PDB file of C-alpha atoms in Angstrom:
ATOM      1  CA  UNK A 463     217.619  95.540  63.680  1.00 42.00           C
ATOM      2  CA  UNK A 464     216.927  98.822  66.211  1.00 46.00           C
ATOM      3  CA  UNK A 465     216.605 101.546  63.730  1.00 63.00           C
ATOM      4  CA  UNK A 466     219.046 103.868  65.968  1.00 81.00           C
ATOM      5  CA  UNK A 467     221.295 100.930  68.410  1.00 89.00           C
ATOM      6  CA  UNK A 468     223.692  98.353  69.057  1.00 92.00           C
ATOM      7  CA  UNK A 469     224.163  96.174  72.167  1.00 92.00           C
ATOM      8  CA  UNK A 470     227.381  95.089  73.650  1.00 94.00           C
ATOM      9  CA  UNK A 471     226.674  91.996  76.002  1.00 93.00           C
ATOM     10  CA  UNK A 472     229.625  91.112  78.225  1.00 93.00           C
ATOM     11  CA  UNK A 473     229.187  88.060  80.621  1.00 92.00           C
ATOM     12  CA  UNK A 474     231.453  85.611  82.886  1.00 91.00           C
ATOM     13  CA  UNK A 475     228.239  83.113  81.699  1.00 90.00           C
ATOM     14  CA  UNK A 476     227.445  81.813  78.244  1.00 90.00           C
ATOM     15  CA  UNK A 477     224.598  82.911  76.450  1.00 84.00           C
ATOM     16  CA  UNK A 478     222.667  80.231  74.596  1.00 84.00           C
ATOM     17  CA  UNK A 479     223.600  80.080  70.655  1.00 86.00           C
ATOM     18  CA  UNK A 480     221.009  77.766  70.261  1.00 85.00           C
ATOM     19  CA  UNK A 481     218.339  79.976  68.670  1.00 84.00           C
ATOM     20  CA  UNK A 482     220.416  81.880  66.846  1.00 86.00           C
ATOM     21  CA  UNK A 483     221.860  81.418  63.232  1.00 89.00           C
ATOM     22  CA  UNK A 484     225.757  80.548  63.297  1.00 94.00           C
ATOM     23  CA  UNK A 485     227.274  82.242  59.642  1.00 95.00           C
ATOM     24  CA  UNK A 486     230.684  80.831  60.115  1.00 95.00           C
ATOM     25  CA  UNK A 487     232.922  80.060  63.044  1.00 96.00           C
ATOM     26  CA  UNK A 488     236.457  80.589  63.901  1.00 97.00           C
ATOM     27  CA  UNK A 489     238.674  78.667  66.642  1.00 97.00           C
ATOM     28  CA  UNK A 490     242.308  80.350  67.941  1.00 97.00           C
ATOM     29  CA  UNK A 491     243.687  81.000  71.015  1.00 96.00           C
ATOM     30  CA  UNK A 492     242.727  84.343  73.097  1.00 95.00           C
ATOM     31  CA  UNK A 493     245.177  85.104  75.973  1.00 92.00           C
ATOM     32  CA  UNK A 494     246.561  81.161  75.570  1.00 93.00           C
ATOM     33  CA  UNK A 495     242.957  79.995  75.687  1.00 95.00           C
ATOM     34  CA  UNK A 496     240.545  78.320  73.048  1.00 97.00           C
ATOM     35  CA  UNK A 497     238.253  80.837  71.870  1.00 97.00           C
ATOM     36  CA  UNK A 498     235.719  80.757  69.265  1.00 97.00           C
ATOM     37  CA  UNK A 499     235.111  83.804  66.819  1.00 98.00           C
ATOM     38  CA  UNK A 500     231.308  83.700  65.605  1.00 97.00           C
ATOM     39  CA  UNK A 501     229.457  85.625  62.968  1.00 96.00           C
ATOM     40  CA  UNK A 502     225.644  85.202  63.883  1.00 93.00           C
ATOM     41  CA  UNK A 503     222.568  86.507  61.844  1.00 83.00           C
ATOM     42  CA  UNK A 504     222.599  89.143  64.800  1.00 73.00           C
ATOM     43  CA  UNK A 505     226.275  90.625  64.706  1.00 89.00           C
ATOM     44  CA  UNK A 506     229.300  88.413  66.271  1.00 95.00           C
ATOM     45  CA  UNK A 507     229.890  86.531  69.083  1.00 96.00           C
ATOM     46  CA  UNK A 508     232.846  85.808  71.321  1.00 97.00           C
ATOM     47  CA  UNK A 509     233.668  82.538  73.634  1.00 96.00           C
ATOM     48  CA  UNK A 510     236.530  82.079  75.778  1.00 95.00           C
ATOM     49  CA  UNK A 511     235.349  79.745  78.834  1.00 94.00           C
ATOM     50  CA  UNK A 512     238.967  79.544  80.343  1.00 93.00           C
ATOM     51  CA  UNK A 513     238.630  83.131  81.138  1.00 91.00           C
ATOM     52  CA  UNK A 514     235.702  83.311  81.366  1.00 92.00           C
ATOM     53  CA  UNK A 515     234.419  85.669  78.949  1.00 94.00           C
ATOM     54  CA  UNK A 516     231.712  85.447  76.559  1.00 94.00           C
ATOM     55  CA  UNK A 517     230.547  88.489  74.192  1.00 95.00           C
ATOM     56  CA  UNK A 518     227.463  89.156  71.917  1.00 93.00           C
ATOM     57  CA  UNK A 519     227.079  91.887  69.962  1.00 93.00           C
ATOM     58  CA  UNK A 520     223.513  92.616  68.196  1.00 88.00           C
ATOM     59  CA  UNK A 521     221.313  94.664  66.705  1.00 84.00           C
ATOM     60  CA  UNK A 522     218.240  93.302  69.013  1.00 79.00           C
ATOM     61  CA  UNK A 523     218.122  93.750  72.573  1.00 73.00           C
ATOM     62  CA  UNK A 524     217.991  91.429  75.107  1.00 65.00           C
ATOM     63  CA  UNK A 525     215.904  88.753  75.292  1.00 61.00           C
ATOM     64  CA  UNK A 526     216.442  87.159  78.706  1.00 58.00           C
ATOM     65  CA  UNK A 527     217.515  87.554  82.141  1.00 62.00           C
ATOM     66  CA  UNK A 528     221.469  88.515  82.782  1.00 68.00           C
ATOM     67  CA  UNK A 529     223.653  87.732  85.717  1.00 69.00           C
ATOM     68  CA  UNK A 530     224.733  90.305  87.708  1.00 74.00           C
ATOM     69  CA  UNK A 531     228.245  90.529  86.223  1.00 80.00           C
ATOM     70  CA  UNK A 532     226.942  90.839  82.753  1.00 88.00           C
ATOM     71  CA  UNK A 533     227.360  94.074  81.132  1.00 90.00           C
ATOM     72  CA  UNK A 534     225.099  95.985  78.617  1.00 90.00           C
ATOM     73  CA  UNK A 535     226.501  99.227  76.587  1.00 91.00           C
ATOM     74  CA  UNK A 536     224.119 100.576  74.001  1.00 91.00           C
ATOM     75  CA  UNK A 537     225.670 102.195  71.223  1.00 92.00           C
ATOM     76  CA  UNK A 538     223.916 104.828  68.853  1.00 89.00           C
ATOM     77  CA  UNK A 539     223.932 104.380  65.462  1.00 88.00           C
ATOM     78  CA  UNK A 540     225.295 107.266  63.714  1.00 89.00           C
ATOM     79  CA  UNK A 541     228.745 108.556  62.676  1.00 88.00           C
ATOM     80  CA  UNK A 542     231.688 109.635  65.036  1.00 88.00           C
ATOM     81  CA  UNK A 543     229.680 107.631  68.236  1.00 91.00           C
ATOM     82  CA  UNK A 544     232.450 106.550  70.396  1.00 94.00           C
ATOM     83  CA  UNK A 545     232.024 104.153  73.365  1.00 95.00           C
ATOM     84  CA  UNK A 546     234.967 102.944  75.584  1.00 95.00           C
ATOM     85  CA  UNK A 547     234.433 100.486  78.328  1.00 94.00           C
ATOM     86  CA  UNK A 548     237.073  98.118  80.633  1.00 93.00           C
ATOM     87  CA  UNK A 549     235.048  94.625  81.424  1.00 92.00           C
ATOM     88  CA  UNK A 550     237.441  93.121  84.286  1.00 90.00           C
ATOM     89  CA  UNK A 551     237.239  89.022  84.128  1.00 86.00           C
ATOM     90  CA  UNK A 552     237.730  88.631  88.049  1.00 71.00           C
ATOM     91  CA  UNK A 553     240.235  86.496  89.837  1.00 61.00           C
ATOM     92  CA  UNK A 554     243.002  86.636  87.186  1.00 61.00           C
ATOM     93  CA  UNK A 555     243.175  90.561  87.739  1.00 78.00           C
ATOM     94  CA  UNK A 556     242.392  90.762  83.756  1.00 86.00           C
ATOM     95  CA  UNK A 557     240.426  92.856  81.651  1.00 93.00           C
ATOM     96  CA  UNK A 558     239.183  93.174  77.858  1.00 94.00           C
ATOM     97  CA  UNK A 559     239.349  96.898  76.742  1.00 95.00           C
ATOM     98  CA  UNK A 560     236.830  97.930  74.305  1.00 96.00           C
ATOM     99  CA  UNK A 561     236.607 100.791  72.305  1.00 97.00           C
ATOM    100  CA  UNK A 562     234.019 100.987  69.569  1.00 96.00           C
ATOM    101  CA  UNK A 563     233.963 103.598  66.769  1.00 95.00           C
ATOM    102  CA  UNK A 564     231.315 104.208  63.960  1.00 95.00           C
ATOM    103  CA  UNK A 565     232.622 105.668  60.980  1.00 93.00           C
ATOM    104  CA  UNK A 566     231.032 106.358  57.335  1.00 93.00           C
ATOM    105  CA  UNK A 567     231.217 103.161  55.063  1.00 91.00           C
ATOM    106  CA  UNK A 568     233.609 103.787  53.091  1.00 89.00           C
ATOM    107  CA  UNK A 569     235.912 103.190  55.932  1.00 86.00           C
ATOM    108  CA  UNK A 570     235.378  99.326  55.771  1.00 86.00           C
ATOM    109  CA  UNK A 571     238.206  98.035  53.534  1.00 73.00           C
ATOM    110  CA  UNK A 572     239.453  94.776  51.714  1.00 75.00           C
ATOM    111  CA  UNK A 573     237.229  92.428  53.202  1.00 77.00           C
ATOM    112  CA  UNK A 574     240.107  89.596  51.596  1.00 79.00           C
ATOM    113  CA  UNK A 575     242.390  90.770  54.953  1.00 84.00           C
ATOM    114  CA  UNK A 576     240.094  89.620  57.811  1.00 93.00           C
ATOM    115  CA  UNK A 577     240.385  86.177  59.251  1.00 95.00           C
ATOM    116  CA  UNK A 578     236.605  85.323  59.236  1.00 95.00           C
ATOM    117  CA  UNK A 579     234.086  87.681  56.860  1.00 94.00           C
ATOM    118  CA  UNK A 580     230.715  86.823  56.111  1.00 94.00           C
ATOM    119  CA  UNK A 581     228.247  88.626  53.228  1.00 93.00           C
ATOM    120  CA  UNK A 582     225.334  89.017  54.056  1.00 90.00           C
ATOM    121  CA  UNK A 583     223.787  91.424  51.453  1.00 82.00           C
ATOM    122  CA  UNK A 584     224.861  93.233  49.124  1.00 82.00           C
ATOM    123  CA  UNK A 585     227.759  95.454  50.823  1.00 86.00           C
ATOM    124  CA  UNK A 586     226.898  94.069  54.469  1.00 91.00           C
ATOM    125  CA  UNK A 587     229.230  92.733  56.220  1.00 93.00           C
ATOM    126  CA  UNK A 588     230.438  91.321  59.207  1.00 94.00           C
ATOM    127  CA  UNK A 589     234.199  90.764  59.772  1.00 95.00           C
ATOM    128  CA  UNK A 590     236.546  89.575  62.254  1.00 96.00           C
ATOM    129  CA  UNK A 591     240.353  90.238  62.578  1.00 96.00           C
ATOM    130  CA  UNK A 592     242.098  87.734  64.940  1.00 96.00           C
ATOM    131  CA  UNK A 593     245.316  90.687  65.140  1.00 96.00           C
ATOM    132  CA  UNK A 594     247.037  88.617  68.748  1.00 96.00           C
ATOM    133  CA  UNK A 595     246.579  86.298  71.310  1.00 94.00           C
ATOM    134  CA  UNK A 596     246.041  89.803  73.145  1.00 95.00           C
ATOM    135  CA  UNK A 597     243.570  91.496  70.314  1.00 97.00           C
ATOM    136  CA  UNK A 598     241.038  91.244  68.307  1.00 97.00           C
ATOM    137  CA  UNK A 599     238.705  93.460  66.037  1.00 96.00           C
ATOM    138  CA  UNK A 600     235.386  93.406  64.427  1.00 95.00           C
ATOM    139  CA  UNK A 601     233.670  95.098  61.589  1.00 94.00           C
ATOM    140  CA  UNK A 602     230.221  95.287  60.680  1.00 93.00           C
ATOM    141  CA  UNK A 603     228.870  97.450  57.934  1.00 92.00           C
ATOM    142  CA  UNK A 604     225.485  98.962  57.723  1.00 91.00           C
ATOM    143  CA  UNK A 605     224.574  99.920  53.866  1.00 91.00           C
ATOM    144  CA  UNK A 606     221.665 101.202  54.592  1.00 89.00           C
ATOM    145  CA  UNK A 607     222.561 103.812  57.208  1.00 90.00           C
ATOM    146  CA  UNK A 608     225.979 104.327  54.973  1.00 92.00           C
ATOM    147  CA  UNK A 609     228.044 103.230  58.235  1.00 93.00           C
ATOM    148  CA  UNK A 610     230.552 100.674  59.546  1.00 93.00           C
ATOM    149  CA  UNK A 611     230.855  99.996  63.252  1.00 94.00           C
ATOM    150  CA  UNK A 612     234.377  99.024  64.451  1.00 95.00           C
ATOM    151  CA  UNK A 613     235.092  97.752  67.742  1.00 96.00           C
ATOM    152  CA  UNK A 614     238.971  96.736  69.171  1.00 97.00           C
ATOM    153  CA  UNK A 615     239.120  94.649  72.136  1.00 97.00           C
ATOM    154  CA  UNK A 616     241.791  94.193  74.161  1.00 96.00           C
ATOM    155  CA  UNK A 617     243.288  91.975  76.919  1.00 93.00           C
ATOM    156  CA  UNK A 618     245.330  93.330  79.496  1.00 89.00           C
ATOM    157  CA  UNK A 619     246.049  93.287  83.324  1.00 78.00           C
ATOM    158  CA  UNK A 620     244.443  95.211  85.979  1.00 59.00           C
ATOM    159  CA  UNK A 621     247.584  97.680  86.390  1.00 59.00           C
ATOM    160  CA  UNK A 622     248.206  97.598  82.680  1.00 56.00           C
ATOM    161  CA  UNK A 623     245.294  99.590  81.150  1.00 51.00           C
ATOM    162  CA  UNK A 624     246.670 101.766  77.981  1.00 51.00           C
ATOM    163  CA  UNK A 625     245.015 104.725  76.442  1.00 45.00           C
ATOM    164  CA  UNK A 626     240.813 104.140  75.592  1.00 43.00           C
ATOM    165  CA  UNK A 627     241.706 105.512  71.996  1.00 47.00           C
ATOM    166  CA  UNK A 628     242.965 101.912  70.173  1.00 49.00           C
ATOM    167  CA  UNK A 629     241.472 102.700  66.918  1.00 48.00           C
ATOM    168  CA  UNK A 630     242.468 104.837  64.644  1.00 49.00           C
ATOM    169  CA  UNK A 631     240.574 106.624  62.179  1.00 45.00           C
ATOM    170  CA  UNK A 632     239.910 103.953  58.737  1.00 43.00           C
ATOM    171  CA  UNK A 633     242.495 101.592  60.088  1.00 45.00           C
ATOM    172  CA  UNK A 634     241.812  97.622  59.544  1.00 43.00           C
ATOM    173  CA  UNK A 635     245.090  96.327  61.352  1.00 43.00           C
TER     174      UNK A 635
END
């Protein structure tokens, strides 16, 4: 992992899962399409094809060449960083809303309430709440720098964009 960043990759093209070690998978529906919910040795991992939307987020940077539609936000590691950013999907008029918060780790609760978690070490974690068809959120702890990253994301129309702050303060749901 970057000592000091994250990387939020959003794309309207896949990005190869080959090389990269699948923890456990989820399937649901994400704005009435099949998604799947990945943790990956990396972070998580988002597919919804329909949409088309496809999201990585890791601790290692980039490794190939991205379309011109494909988004990068670094993200600092250290407490209070904020980042909020509106990816629109295109033709649908649609957009996910992200907002990502890191806050100390004590703020990562009951890991028995997400609907995929994954242990990695000993108090790492990476967790995934499946809240809507409209919303999901992800958790990822980081021991060692005594922080847990949240992120929200959102689907909503073009004209329909609500307030950047979706996540409150140590709140799981």
């Amino acid at each position: 992992m970057s000592e000091e960043e994250l990387y939020l990759i959003q794309s309207k093209h896949p990005h190869s899962l080959d090389d990269i070690d699948i923890k456990a998978t989820h399937e649901t529906l994400f704005s009435a399409h099949p998604a799947e919910f990945h943790i990956i040795g990396e972070s998580h991992a988002v597919s919804v094809p329909a949409l088309p939307f496809y999201e990585i987020f890791s601790c290692q940077p980039i490794r190939t060449e991205q379309a011109s539609d494909t988004t990068i936000n670094t993200i600092e590691l250290c407490v209070d960083t904020r980042l909020s950013t509106v990816y629109t999907l295109g033709a649908e008029h649609t957009s996910i809303q992200t907002t990502v918060r890191i806050e100390p780790f004590e703020s990562f609760l009951d890991v028995g309430s997400f609907t995929i978690v994954y242990k990695f070490d000993t108090n790492a974690y990476t967790a995934i709440n499946c809240i809507s068809q409209r919303e999901y959120r992800t958790y990822h702890t980081y021991p060692e720098h005594d922080l847990t990253v949240i992120s929200c994301h959102q689907i909503c129309s073009a004209s329909n964009i609500e307030s950047r702050d979706m996540i409150e303060a140590s709140t799981q749901q």
